[in-house]
């Protein structure tokens, strides 16, 4: 019942934000990039490039991170006192050593006087993480006070995930088609290597959708000369289905890429690691030549533009002015 209530609240928020905004005076606005996060310093660049593009689009609006993973935040907080690590990684911004969750980041912004907030997720799908994000933001947006001027927030808008969300305001299939076009450079690289293109997504076991099947279908329709396959660490289509399709199609060489915003732990270990259960090793054992590419979606400027588009849509729907 608790999970159902949260899901209903999330749906209400999503519908509310898509409606025509009530006339309100513009308030100081800010942007929050809500990411799962990563502990891999080599993968942080994917997130920093998204932040850079958003900040460049809105130079007078603060853009702050929020990491939803408790474990990842804790690891960055530990590094705050590690002088040797900081000296070895001078490109890591000080902000990450103090990164907070969405509630903490929004509280800091409210304390600094920002009452109109756009929260843009870097998640791929409307799964568990995004559902929880909507529940948090809906709760904060719903705080009311006797006098309207003391409400902590005037408006909180949430930008949809990369692969879209349900509802009639923004058709998810359009987001999938846009993502397909944004991945053209990946296809070209696989074409030059004479390889099939295999993506590893994360997925989940309990809230699986058909989005990844549809992306697979769209990619192969749009790029018929390069076979494209999508598999997931959790949920469906899983590795067994993926490997069966590869063998059935007689594939002998694959270029293996993460379908994730960062090339972090899953990409480095589950996808391209040297352990027996990594995708690379398992495919090699099936007689395939495997070329891993450790580059997250955040390194793709066309994908970053999609996140910016979703952010702009959320701001416009809520009537939030970004500068």
Tab-separated table of C-alpha atoms in Angstrom:
chain	number	residue	atom	x	y	z
A	1	UNK	CA	0.000	0.000	0.000
A	2	UNK	CA	2.862	2.365	0.820
A	3	UNK	CA	4.466	1.755	-2.591
A	4	UNK	CA	1.117	2.213	-4.318
A	5	UNK	CA	0.579	5.535	-2.548
A	6	UNK	CA	4.007	6.741	-3.623
A	7	UNK	CA	3.324	5.719	-7.217
A	8	UNK	CA	-0.008	7.547	-7.203
A	9	UNK	CA	1.623	10.644	-5.760
A	10	UNK	CA	4.276	10.496	-8.452
A	11	UNK	CA	1.631	10.270	-11.148
A	12	UNK	CA	-0.247	13.227	-9.692
A	13	UNK	CA	2.922	15.336	-9.647
A	14	UNK	CA	3.803	14.401	-13.214
A	15	UNK	CA	0.320	15.285	-14.421
A	16	UNK	CA	0.266	18.522	-12.438
A	17	UNK	CA	3.557	19.722	-13.865
A	18	UNK	CA	2.448	18.976	-17.411
A	19	UNK	CA	-0.643	21.166	-17.049
A	20	UNK	CA	-0.712	24.857	-17.869
A	21	UNK	CA	1.020	26.638	-14.984
A	22	UNK	CA	-0.945	28.944	-12.727
A	23	UNK	CA	0.078	32.586	-13.043
A	24	UNK	CA	2.811	33.269	-10.484
A	25	UNK	CA	5.557	35.809	-10.156
A	26	UNK	CA	8.982	34.427	-11.117
A	27	UNK	CA	11.085	33.447	-8.113
A	28	UNK	CA	14.851	32.897	-7.930
A	29	UNK	CA	15.383	29.605	-9.774
A	30	UNK	CA	17.938	26.800	-9.638
A	31	UNK	CA	18.632	23.475	-11.348
A	32	UNK	CA	19.372	20.149	-9.661
A	33	UNK	CA	20.932	17.296	-11.641
A	34	UNK	CA	19.695	14.172	-9.884
A	35	UNK	CA	21.990	11.247	-10.722
A	36	UNK	CA	22.495	7.822	-9.215
A	37	UNK	CA	26.162	8.818	-9.033
A	38	UNK	CA	29.441	6.977	-9.465
A	39	UNK	CA	32.513	6.313	-7.338
A	40	UNK	CA	34.710	5.957	-10.425
A	41	UNK	CA	36.688	9.152	-10.880
A	42	UNK	CA	37.278	8.122	-14.500
A	43	UNK	CA	33.493	8.086	-15.048
A	44	UNK	CA	32.700	11.383	-13.314
A	45	UNK	CA	33.481	13.262	-16.519
A	46	UNK	CA	30.206	12.049	-18.053
A	47	UNK	CA	28.239	13.818	-15.325
A	48	UNK	CA	30.446	16.904	-15.354
A	49	UNK	CA	29.900	17.310	-19.078
A	50	UNK	CA	26.132	17.267	-18.554
A	51	UNK	CA	26.517	19.905	-15.855
A	52	UNK	CA	28.747	21.972	-18.146
A	53	UNK	CA	26.209	21.939	-20.971
A	54	UNK	CA	23.353	22.892	-18.652
A	55	UNK	CA	25.375	25.644	-16.995
A	56	UNK	CA	26.404	26.979	-20.397
A	57	UNK	CA	22.745	27.121	-21.444
A	58	UNK	CA	21.792	28.947	-18.224
A	59	UNK	CA	24.887	30.804	-17.005
A	60	UNK	CA	22.984	32.831	-14.379
A	61	UNK	CA	21.229	29.849	-12.791
A	62	UNK	CA	23.007	27.656	-10.209
A	63	UNK	CA	23.326	24.006	-11.274
A	64	UNK	CA	23.946	21.538	-8.448
A	65	UNK	CA	24.272	17.776	-8.215
A	66	UNK	CA	22.297	15.351	-6.075
A	67	UNK	CA	23.300	11.666	-5.893
A	68	UNK	CA	20.525	9.228	-5.045
A	69	UNK	CA	22.849	6.378	-3.983
A	70	UNK	CA	23.648	6.352	-0.262
A	71	UNK	CA	26.752	4.212	-0.816
A	72	UNK	CA	28.167	6.496	-3.495
A	73	UNK	CA	27.574	9.651	-1.444
A	74	UNK	CA	29.286	8.072	1.550
A	75	UNK	CA	32.322	7.197	-0.540
A	76	UNK	CA	32.680	10.776	-1.778
A	77	UNK	CA	32.292	12.095	1.759
A	78	UNK	CA	35.135	9.812	2.876
A	79	UNK	CA	37.324	11.220	0.126
A	80	UNK	CA	36.733	14.705	1.508
A	81	UNK	CA	39.444	14.000	4.083
A	82	UNK	CA	41.743	12.130	1.698
A	83	UNK	CA	44.335	14.724	0.703
A	84	UNK	CA	46.299	12.220	-1.387
A	85	UNK	CA	43.210	11.368	-3.464
A	86	UNK	CA	42.358	15.016	-4.022
A	87	UNK	CA	45.928	15.821	-5.057
A	88	UNK	CA	45.875	12.939	-7.544
A	89	UNK	CA	42.506	14.066	-8.984
A	90	UNK	CA	42.640	17.855	-9.276
A	91	UNK	CA	39.816	17.905	-11.855
A	92	UNK	CA	37.234	16.633	-9.360
A	93	UNK	CA	35.162	19.650	-8.233
A	94	UNK	CA	34.897	20.346	-4.505
A	95	UNK	CA	31.113	20.011	-4.800
A	96	UNK	CA	31.317	16.238	-5.215
A	97	UNK	CA	33.113	15.706	-1.906
A	98	UNK	CA	30.046	17.150	-0.168
A	99	UNK	CA	27.355	15.851	-2.530
A	100	UNK	CA	23.944	15.286	-0.915
A	101	UNK	CA	20.768	13.462	-1.790
A	102	UNK	CA	17.863	15.241	-3.451
A	103	UNK	CA	16.280	16.268	-0.152
A	104	UNK	CA	19.532	17.748	1.137
A	105	UNK	CA	20.329	19.574	-2.086
A	106	UNK	CA	16.854	21.094	-2.294
A	107	UNK	CA	17.042	22.106	1.370
A	108	UNK	CA	20.329	23.927	0.710
A	109	UNK	CA	18.821	25.751	-2.267
A	110	UNK	CA	15.750	26.751	-0.276
A	111	UNK	CA	18.001	28.028	2.492
A	112	UNK	CA	19.825	30.125	-0.121
A	113	UNK	CA	16.562	31.695	-1.267
A	114	UNK	CA	15.677	29.639	-4.365
A	115	UNK	CA	11.959	28.833	-4.578
A	116	UNK	CA	11.586	27.692	-8.214
A	117	UNK	CA	13.540	24.505	-8.862
A	118	UNK	CA	13.916	22.251	-11.885
A	119	UNK	CA	15.156	18.772	-11.007
A	120	UNK	CA	16.530	17.003	-14.082
A	121	UNK	CA	17.296	13.338	-13.655
A	122	UNK	CA	20.114	11.614	-15.518
A	123	UNK	CA	18.297	8.290	-15.189
A	124	UNK	CA	17.321	6.414	-18.336
A	125	UNK	CA	13.848	5.149	-17.462
A	126	UNK	CA	10.833	5.756	-15.268
A	127	UNK	CA	11.727	2.941	-12.899
A	128	UNK	CA	12.170	2.626	-9.147
A	129	UNK	CA	14.709	5.450	-8.774
A	130	UNK	CA	12.629	7.944	-10.757
A	131	UNK	CA	9.412	6.952	-8.989
A	132	UNK	CA	11.085	7.643	-5.640
A	133	UNK	CA	12.475	10.936	-6.941
A	134	UNK	CA	8.957	12.060	-7.855
A	135	UNK	CA	7.706	11.047	-4.409
A	136	UNK	CA	10.385	13.174	-2.704
A	137	UNK	CA	9.819	16.233	-4.862
A	138	UNK	CA	6.039	15.921	-4.673
A	139	UNK	CA	6.225	15.883	-0.869
A	140	UNK	CA	8.381	19.020	-0.783
A	141	UNK	CA	6.278	20.826	-3.384
A	142	UNK	CA	3.172	20.021	-1.332
A	143	UNK	CA	4.379	21.732	1.845
A	144	UNK	CA	1.892	24.499	2.540
A	145	UNK	CA	1.954	27.345	5.039
A	146	UNK	CA	-0.645	29.689	6.473
A	147	UNK	CA	0.873	32.547	4.484
A	148	UNK	CA	1.898	31.728	0.932
A	149	UNK	CA	5.086	33.777	1.169
A	150	UNK	CA	6.503	31.337	3.740
A	151	UNK	CA	6.093	28.265	1.555
A	152	UNK	CA	9.589	26.783	1.186
A	153	UNK	CA	9.114	26.266	-2.564
A	154	UNK	CA	6.829	27.920	-5.061
A	155	UNK	CA	7.332	25.351	-7.839
A	156	UNK	CA	9.376	22.176	-8.249
A	157	UNK	CA	9.446	20.671	-11.745
A	158	UNK	CA	10.962	17.294	-12.605
A	159	UNK	CA	12.442	16.581	-16.038
A	160	UNK	CA	11.623	13.170	-17.499
A	161	UNK	CA	14.260	10.431	-17.914
A	162	UNK	CA	16.267	9.945	-21.094
A	163	UNK	CA	13.946	7.247	-22.465
A	164	UNK	CA	10.816	9.164	-21.524
A	165	UNK	CA	7.850	8.555	-19.268
A	166	UNK	CA	4.193	7.642	-19.572
A	167	UNK	CA	1.444	10.156	-20.165
A	168	UNK	CA	0.013	12.149	-23.055
A	169	UNK	CA	2.061	15.327	-22.683
A	170	UNK	CA	5.391	13.913	-23.904
A	171	UNK	CA	5.057	10.702	-25.906
A	172	UNK	CA	7.784	8.314	-24.777
A	173	UNK	CA	8.208	6.882	-28.270
A	174	UNK	CA	9.435	10.282	-29.462
A	175	UNK	CA	12.106	10.216	-26.767
A	176	UNK	CA	13.165	6.731	-27.849
A	177	UNK	CA	13.367	7.849	-31.465
A	178	UNK	CA	15.434	10.890	-30.463
A	179	UNK	CA	17.778	8.679	-28.472
A	180	UNK	CA	18.159	6.401	-31.487
A	181	UNK	CA	19.351	9.356	-33.558
A	182	UNK	CA	21.653	10.506	-30.743
A	183	UNK	CA	23.454	7.131	-30.815
A	184	UNK	CA	24.501	7.450	-34.455
A	185	UNK	CA	28.190	7.892	-33.546
A	186	UNK	CA	28.178	4.562	-31.675
A	187	UNK	CA	26.774	2.808	-34.721
A	188	UNK	CA	29.353	4.418	-36.986
A	189	UNK	CA	32.199	3.244	-34.783
A	190	UNK	CA	30.859	-0.315	-34.803
A	191	UNK	CA	30.465	-0.118	-38.579
A	192	UNK	CA	34.108	0.894	-38.984
A	193	UNK	CA	35.149	-2.053	-36.795
A	194	UNK	CA	33.000	-4.480	-38.747
A	195	UNK	CA	31.252	-5.442	-35.514
A	196	UNK	CA	27.747	-5.812	-34.176
A	197	UNK	CA	26.878	-3.193	-31.553
A	198	UNK	CA	25.915	-4.597	-28.146
A	199	UNK	CA	24.631	-2.362	-25.350
A	200	UNK	CA	24.589	-3.273	-21.671
A	201	UNK	CA	21.865	-1.435	-19.752
A	202	UNK	CA	21.157	-1.696	-16.046
A	203	UNK	CA	17.427	-2.386	-15.844
A	204	UNK	CA	15.750	-3.852	-12.757
A	205	UNK	CA	14.088	-7.107	-11.757
A	206	UNK	CA	10.793	-5.862	-10.323
A	207	UNK	CA	9.688	-3.000	-12.598
A	208	UNK	CA	10.724	-4.147	-16.042
A	209	UNK	CA	9.241	-2.427	-19.091
A	210	UNK	CA	9.355	-2.926	-22.844
A	211	UNK	CA	11.456	0.204	-23.416
A	212	UNK	CA	14.696	-1.658	-24.024
A	213	UNK	CA	13.042	-4.026	-26.483
A	214	UNK	CA	11.627	-1.013	-28.311
A	215	UNK	CA	14.998	0.741	-28.384
A	216	UNK	CA	16.553	-2.421	-29.804
A	217	UNK	CA	13.856	-2.510	-32.485
A	218	UNK	CA	14.233	1.181	-33.357
A	219	UNK	CA	18.010	0.976	-33.580
A	220	UNK	CA	17.840	-1.918	-36.021
A	221	UNK	CA	15.166	-0.198	-38.091
A	222	UNK	CA	17.145	3.017	-38.321
A	223	UNK	CA	20.577	1.408	-38.838
A	224	UNK	CA	19.828	-1.768	-40.821
A	225	UNK	CA	23.442	-2.278	-41.924
A	226	UNK	CA	24.798	-2.645	-38.346
A	227	UNK	CA	23.170	-5.257	-36.089
A	228	UNK	CA	22.334	-3.722	-32.692
A	229	UNK	CA	21.499	-5.684	-29.538
A	230	UNK	CA	20.385	-4.437	-26.117
A	231	UNK	CA	20.698	-6.495	-22.930
A	232	UNK	CA	20.366	-5.733	-19.225
A	233	UNK	CA	22.200	-6.536	-16.004
A	234	UNK	CA	18.827	-6.880	-14.244
A	235	UNK	CA	15.431	-7.629	-15.747
A	236	UNK	CA	14.734	-8.278	-19.415
A	237	UNK	CA	16.142	-8.731	-21.995
A	238	UNK	CA	18.827	-10.480	-19.932
A	239	UNK	CA	22.243	-11.793	-20.963
A	240	UNK	CA	20.952	-15.295	-21.759
A	241	UNK	CA	18.471	-13.920	-24.279
A	242	UNK	CA	21.096	-11.571	-25.691
A	243	UNK	CA	23.757	-14.261	-26.158
A	244	UNK	CA	21.217	-16.646	-27.702
A	245	UNK	CA	20.297	-14.001	-30.302
A	246	UNK	CA	23.944	-13.307	-31.085
A	247	UNK	CA	24.659	-16.992	-31.667
A	248	UNK	CA	21.480	-17.470	-33.689
A	249	UNK	CA	22.479	-14.558	-35.936
A	250	UNK	CA	25.998	-15.916	-36.391
A	251	UNK	CA	27.721	-12.858	-34.899
A	252	UNK	CA	31.486	-13.293	-34.578
A	253	UNK	CA	32.585	-9.794	-33.508
A	254	UNK	CA	30.906	-7.352	-31.145
A	255	UNK	CA	31.572	-3.862	-29.895
A	256	UNK	CA	30.375	-3.748	-26.308
A	257	UNK	CA	29.136	-0.467	-24.818
A	258	UNK	CA	27.359	0.612	-21.620
A	259	UNK	CA	23.826	1.933	-22.104
A	260	UNK	CA	24.357	3.974	-18.944
A	261	UNK	CA	25.084	7.628	-18.344
A	262	UNK	CA	28.470	6.777	-16.778
A	263	UNK	CA	30.936	3.995	-17.485
A	264	UNK	CA	31.334	3.102	-13.814
A	265	UNK	CA	31.302	-0.131	-11.841
A	266	UNK	CA	28.897	-2.078	-14.053
A	267	UNK	CA	30.711	-1.085	-17.231
A	268	UNK	CA	34.193	-1.719	-15.839
A	269	UNK	CA	33.395	-5.026	-14.135
A	270	UNK	CA	30.105	-6.613	-15.242
A	271	UNK	CA	30.591	-5.599	-18.867
A	272	UNK	CA	34.336	-5.376	-19.571
A	273	UNK	CA	35.933	-7.085	-16.570
A	274	UNK	CA	38.181	-10.144	-16.612
A	275	UNK	CA	36.085	-12.206	-14.187
A	276	UNK	CA	34.392	-15.332	-15.625
A	277	UNK	CA	30.904	-13.839	-15.308
A	278	UNK	CA	31.610	-10.585	-17.163
A	279	UNK	CA	29.873	-10.146	-20.505
A	280	UNK	CA	33.203	-9.766	-22.254
A	281	UNK	CA	34.541	-13.095	-21.011
A	282	UNK	CA	31.271	-14.964	-21.551
A	283	UNK	CA	31.009	-13.737	-25.140
A	284	UNK	CA	34.645	-14.604	-25.777
A	285	UNK	CA	33.959	-18.104	-24.508
A	286	UNK	CA	31.233	-18.337	-27.146
A	287	UNK	CA	33.903	-17.696	-29.779
A	288	UNK	CA	33.270	-14.002	-30.384
A	289	UNK	CA	35.813	-11.243	-30.710
A	290	UNK	CA	34.867	-8.583	-28.154
A	291	UNK	CA	35.861	-4.916	-28.230
A	292	UNK	CA	34.705	-3.115	-25.034
A	293	UNK	CA	34.233	0.666	-25.164
A	294	UNK	CA	34.253	2.272	-21.717
A	295	UNK	CA	32.391	5.467	-22.467
A	296	UNK	CA	29.162	6.538	-20.782
A	297	UNK	CA	26.227	8.159	-22.536
A	298	UNK	CA	27.126	11.421	-20.816
A	299	UNK	CA	30.185	11.612	-23.058
A	300	UNK	CA	27.907	11.828	-26.091
A	301	UNK	CA	27.011	15.483	-26.824
A	302	UNK	CA	23.822	14.448	-28.636
A	303	UNK	CA	22.631	12.541	-25.569
A	304	UNK	CA	23.479	15.501	-23.343
A	305	UNK	CA	21.297	17.647	-25.583
A	306	UNK	CA	18.405	15.279	-24.922
A	307	UNK	CA	18.736	15.835	-21.169
A	308	UNK	CA	18.778	19.586	-21.752
A	309	UNK	CA	15.643	19.314	-23.889
A	310	UNK	CA	13.846	17.419	-21.129
A	311	UNK	CA	14.939	20.038	-18.604
A	312	UNK	CA	13.631	22.833	-20.819
A	313	UNK	CA	10.301	21.048	-21.252
A	314	UNK	CA	9.876	20.656	-17.490
A	315	UNK	CA	10.702	24.302	-16.818
A	316	UNK	CA	8.315	25.530	-19.509
A	317	UNK	CA	5.449	23.308	-18.299
A	318	UNK	CA	5.838	24.627	-14.750
A	319	UNK	CA	6.340	28.236	-15.757
A	320	UNK	CA	9.803	28.384	-14.234
A	321	UNK	CA	12.158	31.014	-15.674
A	322	UNK	CA	15.792	29.939	-16.095
A	323	UNK	CA	18.472	32.459	-16.974
